[in-house]
Structure formats: structure tokens, C-alpha cells
mmCIF file of C-alpha atoms in Angstrom:
data_model
loop_
_atom_site.group_PDB
_atom_site.id
_atom_site.type_symbol
_atom_site.label_atom_id
_atom_site.label_comp_id
_atom_site.label_asym_id
_atom_site.label_seq_id
_atom_site.Cartn_x
_atom_site.Cartn_y
_atom_site.Cartn_z
ATOM 1 C CA MET A 665 -3.678 13.317 0.814
ATOM 2 C CA GLY A 666 -5.120 15.882 -1.550
ATOM 3 C CA SER A 667 -8.692 14.567 -1.671
ATOM 4 C CA THR A 668 -11.456 17.075 -1.023
ATOM 5 C CA LEU A 669 -14.028 16.813 1.742
ATOM 6 C CA GLY A 670 -16.674 15.922 -0.823
ATOM 7 C CA GLU A 671 -14.556 13.158 -2.331
ATOM 8 C CA ARG A 672 -13.883 11.617 1.055
ATOM 9 C CA VAL A 673 -17.504 11.750 2.145
ATOM 10 C CA ARG A 674 -18.553 10.179 -1.167
ATOM 11 C CA LYS A 675 -16.028 7.380 -0.659
ATOM 12 C CA LEU A 676 -17.181 6.760 2.908
ATOM 13 C CA LEU A 677 -20.822 6.536 1.851
ATOM 14 C CA ARG A 678 -19.988 3.346 -0.082
ATOM 15 C CA GLY A 679 -23.106 3.608 -2.184
ATOM 16 C CA VAL A 680 -25.516 4.454 0.656
ATOM 17 C CA PRO A 681 -28.260 6.714 -0.772
ATOM 18 C CA ILE A 682 -27.854 10.385 0.136
ATOM 19 C CA THR A 683 -31.410 10.543 1.438
ATOM 20 C CA LYS A 684 -30.769 7.691 3.876
ATOM 21 C CA ALA A 685 -27.346 8.965 4.969
ATOM 22 C CA ALA A 686 -28.552 12.537 5.448
ATOM 23 C CA LYS A 687 -31.353 11.376 7.725
ATOM 24 C CA GLU A 688 -29.031 9.198 9.803
ATOM 25 C CA ILE A 689 -26.394 11.939 10.072
ATOM 26 C CA GLY A 690 -28.952 14.574 10.985
ATOM 27 C CA LEU A 691 -28.445 16.814 7.964
ATOM 28 C CA SER A 692 -30.777 17.908 5.222
ATOM 29 C CA GLN A 693 -30.372 16.151 1.902
ATOM 30 C CA SER A 694 -29.440 19.447 0.220
ATOM 31 C CA VAL A 695 -26.671 20.163 2.731
ATOM 32 C CA LEU A 696 -25.152 16.685 2.349
ATOM 33 C CA SER A 697 -25.443 16.942 -1.435
ATOM 34 C CA ASP A 698 -23.621 20.294 -1.366
ATOM 35 C CA ILE A 699 -20.856 18.808 0.799
ATOM 36 C CA ILE A 700 -20.366 15.878 -1.585
ATOM 37 C CA ALA A 701 -20.332 18.261 -4.564
ATOM 38 C CA ASP A 702 -17.823 20.513 -2.751
ATOM 39 C CA LYS A 703 -20.177 23.469 -3.013
ATOM 40 C CA LYS A 704 -19.488 24.521 0.558
ATOM 41 C CA LYS A 705 -16.763 26.953 -0.449
ATOM 42 C CA ALA A 706 -16.717 28.626 2.955
ATOM 43 C CA GLY A 707 -16.327 25.253 4.653
ATOM 44 C CA ILE A 708 -18.712 23.518 7.025
ATOM 45 C CA SER A 709 -19.636 24.291 10.603
ATOM 46 C CA ALA A 710 -17.941 22.558 13.517
ATOM 47 C CA THR A 711 -21.261 20.935 14.383
ATOM 48 C CA THR A 712 -21.639 19.449 10.905
ATOM 49 C CA LEU A 713 -18.045 18.216 10.988
ATOM 50 C CA VAL A 714 -18.680 16.476 14.320
ATOM 51 C CA GLN A 715 -21.836 14.895 12.903
ATOM 52 C CA LEU A 716 -19.946 13.548 9.891
ATOM 53 C CA CYS A 717 -17.072 12.239 12.019
ATOM 54 C CA SER A 718 -19.477 10.515 14.392
ATOM 55 C CA TYR A 719 -21.484 8.928 11.589
ATOM 56 C CA PHE A 720 -18.483 7.650 9.621
ATOM 57 C CA GLN A 721 -16.322 6.963 12.692
ATOM 58 C CA VAL A 722 -13.361 8.818 11.227
ATOM 59 C CA SER A 723 -11.126 11.653 12.376
ATOM 60 C CA ALA A 724 -11.769 15.283 11.497
ATOM 61 C CA ASP A 725 -8.253 15.491 10.043
ATOM 62 C CA TYR A 726 -9.135 12.715 7.608
ATOM 63 C CA LEU A 727 -12.332 14.389 6.445
ATOM 64 C CA LEU A 728 -10.573 17.720 6.029
ATOM 65 C CA GLY A 729 -7.764 16.157 3.982
ATOM 66 C CA LEU A 730 -5.105 16.799 6.630
ATOM 67 C CA SER A 731 -4.425 13.086 7.092
ATOM 68 C CA ASP A 732 -4.858 9.901 5.069
ATOM 69 C CA THR A 733 -5.613 7.925 8.248
ATOM 70 C CA PRO A 734 -9.350 7.582 8.891
ATOM 71 C CA SER A 735 -8.999 5.988 12.339
ATOM 72 C CA VAL A 736 -9.783 7.969 15.475
ATOM 73 C CA GLU A 737 -7.434 5.743 17.502
ATOM 74 C CA PRO A 738 -4.334 7.741 18.590
ATOM 75 C CA ASP A 739 -2.071 4.662 18.391
ATOM 76 C CA VAL A 740 -3.124 3.921 14.815
ATOM 77 C CA GLN A 741 -2.720 7.571 13.801
ATOM 78 C CA ALA A 742 0.733 7.716 15.400
ATOM 79 C CA ALA A 743 1.846 4.455 13.747
ATOM 80 C CA CYS A 744 0.708 5.631 10.318
ATOM 81 C CA LYS A 745 2.337 9.021 10.751
ATOM 82 C CA TYR A 746 5.623 7.583 12.039
ATOM 83 C CA THR A 747 5.966 4.799 9.451
ATOM 84 C CA GLY A 748 4.123 6.241 6.451
ATOM 85 C CA LEU A 749 2.168 2.987 6.193
ATOM 86 C CA SER A 750 -1.522 2.974 5.358
ATOM 87 C CA GLN A 751 -4.041 2.327 8.110
ATOM 88 C CA GLU A 752 -4.892 -1.005 6.505
ATOM 89 C CA ALA A 753 -1.229 -2.082 6.608
ATOM 90 C CA VAL A 754 -0.856 -1.039 10.255
ATOM 91 C CA GLU A 755 -4.014 -2.938 11.197
ATOM 92 C CA VAL A 756 -2.777 -6.087 9.444
ATOM 93 C CA LEU A 757 0.465 -5.925 11.441
ATOM 94 C CA HIS A 758 -1.497 -5.369 14.637
ATOM 95 C CA ARG A 759 -3.720 -8.379 13.966
ATOM 96 C CA CYS A 760 -0.633 -10.525 13.441
ATOM 97 C CA GLN A 761 0.871 -9.189 16.665
ATOM 98 C CA THR A 762 -2.246 -9.854 18.745
ATOM 99 C CA GLY A 763 -3.175 -13.156 17.121
ATOM 100 C CA GLN A 764 -6.671 -11.919 16.308
ATOM 101 C CA ASP A 765 -6.518 -13.829 13.040
ATOM 102 C CA GLY A 766 -2.854 -14.773 12.671
ATOM 103 C CA GLY A 767 -2.838 -13.298 9.207
ATOM 104 C CA ALA A 768 -5.063 -14.112 6.271
ATOM 105 C CA TYR A 769 -5.186 -17.889 6.614
ATOM 106 C CA ILE A 770 -6.058 -18.634 10.240
ATOM 107 C CA THR A 771 -9.725 -18.108 11.018
ATOM 108 C CA VAL A 772 -9.875 -19.351 14.629
ATOM 109 C CA TYR A 773 -9.329 -16.238 16.733
ATOM 110 C CA ASP A 774 -7.228 -15.893 19.891
ATOM 111 C CA THR A 775 -5.774 -19.374 19.794
ATOM 112 C CA GLU A 776 -2.145 -20.251 20.358
ATOM 113 C CA GLU A 777 -1.973 -21.443 16.758
ATOM 114 C CA ALA A 778 -3.167 -18.061 15.510
ATOM 115 C CA LYS A 779 -0.754 -16.193 17.754
ATOM 116 C CA GLU A 780 2.170 -18.369 16.692
ATOM 117 C CA THR A 781 1.283 -17.930 13.027
ATOM 118 C CA GLY A 782 0.991 -14.184 13.537
ATOM 119 C CA ARG A 783 4.425 -14.086 15.179
ATOM 120 C CA ASP A 784 5.873 -16.054 12.256
ATOM 121 C CA TYR A 785 4.411 -13.509 9.835
ATOM 122 C CA LEU A 786 5.904 -10.639 11.820
ATOM 123 C CA THR A 787 9.313 -12.346 11.855
ATOM 124 C CA ILE A 788 9.211 -12.592 8.066
ATOM 125 C CA ILE A 789 7.971 -9.015 7.665
ATOM 126 C CA SER A 790 10.728 -7.742 9.967
ATOM 127 C CA ALA A 791 13.326 -9.634 7.968
ATOM 128 C CA LEU A 792 11.957 -8.186 4.738
ATOM 129 C CA LEU A 793 12.396 -4.693 6.142
ATOM 130 C CA VAL A 794 15.930 -4.987 7.531
ATOM 131 C CA HIS A 795 17.699 -7.649 5.439
ATOM 132 C CA ASN A 796 20.520 -6.541 3.136
ATOM 133 C CA GLU A 797 18.585 -7.844 0.127
ATOM 134 C CA SER A 798 15.503 -5.823 1.034
ATOM 135 C CA ARG A 799 16.662 -2.618 -0.584
ATOM 136 C CA ASN A 800 16.989 -4.460 -3.881
ATOM 137 C CA ILE A 801 13.448 -5.836 -3.557
ATOM 138 C CA TRP A 802 11.939 -2.380 -3.101
ATOM 139 C CA LYS A 803 14.200 -0.801 -5.722
ATOM 140 C CA SER A 804 13.541 -3.432 -8.376
ATOM 141 C CA ALA A 805 9.813 -3.510 -7.657
ATOM 142 C CA ALA A 806 9.642 0.276 -7.901
ATOM 143 C CA LEU A 807 11.611 0.259 -11.161
ATOM 144 C CA SER A 808 9.306 -2.405 -12.577
ATOM 145 C CA ILE A 809 6.278 -0.239 -11.825
ATOM 146 C CA LYS A 810 8.028 2.830 -13.228
ATOM 147 C CA VAL A 811 8.969 1.039 -16.443
ATOM 148 C CA ASP A 812 5.413 -0.270 -16.825
ATOM 149 C CA LYS A 813 4.115 3.296 -16.632
ATOM 150 C CA GLN A 814 6.663 4.764 -19.040
ATOM 151 C CA GLN A 815 5.792 5.592 -22.618
ATOM 152 C CA GLY A 816 8.111 3.966 -25.136
ATOM 153 C CA ASP A 817 11.051 1.636 -24.472
ATOM 154 C CA PRO A 818 13.777 2.360 -21.912
ATOM 155 C CA ARG A 819 17.306 2.324 -23.356
ATOM 156 C CA LYS A 820 19.733 -0.424 -22.515
ATOM 157 C CA GLU A 821 22.162 2.002 -20.845
ATOM 158 C CA ALA A 822 19.660 2.769 -18.099
ATOM 159 C CA LEU A 823 19.650 -0.892 -17.071
ATOM 160 C CA ASP A 824 23.351 -1.728 -17.319
ATOM 161 C CA ALA A 825 24.092 -1.385 -13.607
ATOM 162 C CA LEU A 826 21.311 -3.738 -12.585
ATOM 163 C CA LEU A 827 22.009 -6.252 -15.340
ATOM 164 C CA ALA A 828 25.697 -6.307 -14.427
ATOM 165 C CA LYS A 829 24.785 -7.803 -11.052
ATOM 166 C CA HIS A 830 23.956 -11.015 -12.863
ATOM 167 C CA GLY A 831 27.260 -11.296 -14.747
ATOM 168 C CA LEU A 832 28.476 -10.082 -18.126
ATOM 169 C CA GLU A 833 27.348 -13.279 -19.803
ATOM 170 C CA GLY A 834 23.812 -12.570 -18.715
ATOM 171 C CA VAL A 835 24.042 -9.020 -19.984
ATOM 172 C CA GLN A 836 25.228 -10.120 -23.421
ATOM 173 C CA GLU A 837 22.665 -12.882 -23.689
ATOM 174 C CA PHE A 838 19.825 -10.691 -22.503
ATOM 175 C CA THR A 839 20.614 -7.799 -24.823
ATOM 176 C CA SER A 840 21.748 -9.727 -27.909
ATOM 177 C CA ALA A 841 18.236 -11.012 -28.562
ATOM 178 C CA LEU A 842 17.172 -7.375 -28.782
ATOM 179 C CA ASP A 843 20.069 -6.297 -31.025
ATOM 180 C CA GLY A 844 22.071 -4.974 -28.073
ATOM 181 C CA TYR A 845 20.512 -1.517 -28.219
ATOM 182 C CA ILE A 846 17.099 -1.340 -26.608
ATOM 183 C CA LEU A 847 15.368 -3.469 -24.022
ATOM 184 C CA ARG A 848 11.679 -3.644 -24.686
ATOM 185 C CA LYS A 849 9.562 -2.215 -21.924
ATOM 186 C CA SER A 850 7.781 -5.500 -21.201
ATOM 187 C CA ASN A 851 11.076 -7.397 -20.961
ATOM 188 C CA ALA A 852 12.672 -4.754 -18.757
ATOM 189 C CA ALA A 853 9.711 -4.777 -16.376
ATOM 190 C CA LYS A 854 9.794 -8.579 -16.193
ATOM 191 C CA PHE A 855 13.504 -8.473 -15.485
ATOM 192 C CA TYR A 856 13.060 -6.059 -12.592
ATOM 193 C CA ARG A 857 10.270 -8.218 -11.173
ATOM 194 C CA GLN A 858 12.461 -11.314 -11.423
ATOM 195 C CA ASP A 859 15.315 -9.448 -9.750
ATOM 196 C CA ALA A 860 13.019 -8.567 -6.842
ATOM 197 C CA ALA A 861 11.784 -12.165 -6.661
ATOM 198 C CA ASP A 862 15.369 -13.474 -6.557
ATOM 199 C CA SER A 863 16.172 -11.235 -3.587
ATOM 200 C CA LEU A 864 13.004 -12.338 -1.805
ATOM 201 C CA LYS A 865 13.943 -15.973 -2.383
ATOM 202 C CA LYS A 866 17.352 -15.392 -0.778
ATOM 203 C CA ILE A 867 15.738 -13.943 2.326
ATOM 204 C CA VAL A 868 13.226 -16.787 2.657
ATOM 205 C CA GLU A 869 15.944 -19.409 2.158
ATOM 206 C CA GLU A 870 18.083 -17.745 4.816
ATOM 207 C CA LEU A 871 15.185 -17.652 7.281
ATOM 208 C CA GLY A 872 14.452 -21.308 6.578
ATOM 209 C CA GLY A 873 18.047 -22.225 7.285
ATOM 210 C CA LYS A 874 18.015 -20.656 10.748
#
């Protein structure tokens, strides 16, 4: 959250000219322009808010920055609020569950093949969320992103605990090439990504063995 009304309206316009959108919404061009520029310091009228919501098919809470979920569907809003997932993520899970497209690779809708594929995807997603290795996937992925964003090189000491998981030999070999003092940022990020990938591989192998 945190976006202004003007920013959200601008995003929803998706390049549609203000003159065209204003006419279709039922507002004057100057009023819509002021909304987009956040010049309506005193806010907008309830009527204008309803017009915007109807035109964009989004909730008032989304336009007002009270929610990051555009959907007007109560179930979608509740799922996003309860899980913290984006609307897009919730809708992908729902499509898998209903077999509407069985995920990204099945294009024949509402067939048994699509539904079965969708169920397979959900089984994998569920395993990724609850498996013992999952925490390491999220942690290592998050650390990789954090390291990528850091300025300068992280010190070796900050990585010791994670490196130790792979054995002392690995620690010595990994650090000796860098003089044993500092792990370069690019190498540290790659290591975290590999650590996450290793955990993911374990989960997939376990599912395949069932």
C-alpha cells in the first residue's frame, strides 16, 4: 500500500488517453486530470469514487490506498488479506484449483487433463509451503535478494552459519579462493541462490519418490 489515488488511477488507465477515459467515466477532463495529479487535496466525492470504481472494476479500498487488492470479489479480498498474497497469486491458485487453465501450460479449458494438471501444481505448491526444507528456500532466496541490494561486500562472518551447513571442507574451499576474509557480493548471492535451489531439489525428489 502507500500509493496515492492519482497513482492508482494512472496505473489503471494503462495508457488510455485522459480525454477518452474522462468521457467514458462521466467526468470532465479537468477533474480526471486533477485526480491523477493528486490535486484533489480535500478528496473526491462519493459519486466520483463510485464512477471510478465502476469504470475500472476495482474496490473503493484499492483506489483509496486502503488495500492492495483491486478485486471487488469478497472471496479474493479475504484470501489476499488472510494470506498476504497478491491478487494475481491468489487468482493463479484458483485457476489451478478449478482447472480453468491447469496452470500456464494447458490451454484447453475445463478438461480432465487441465484439472489434473492443476491439482498436481497445487500439490507441489502445498509441499513447497509446508515442507521442512521450505523455510531454507525462502530464507536463502531472501538473503540472495538482500545481498544483491547491499552496497559493498558482505563479510565472511555473516555467512558462516549458512556455509557450515555444507561442511567445513566446503567452507574452507569457498573462502580460501577469496583469501578467507571477504566473500564478494556476487559470489555470496550466487551461493544463497544455489542453497535455495538445493532445498527445492530435495522437495521435488521427495515428491517424485512418493
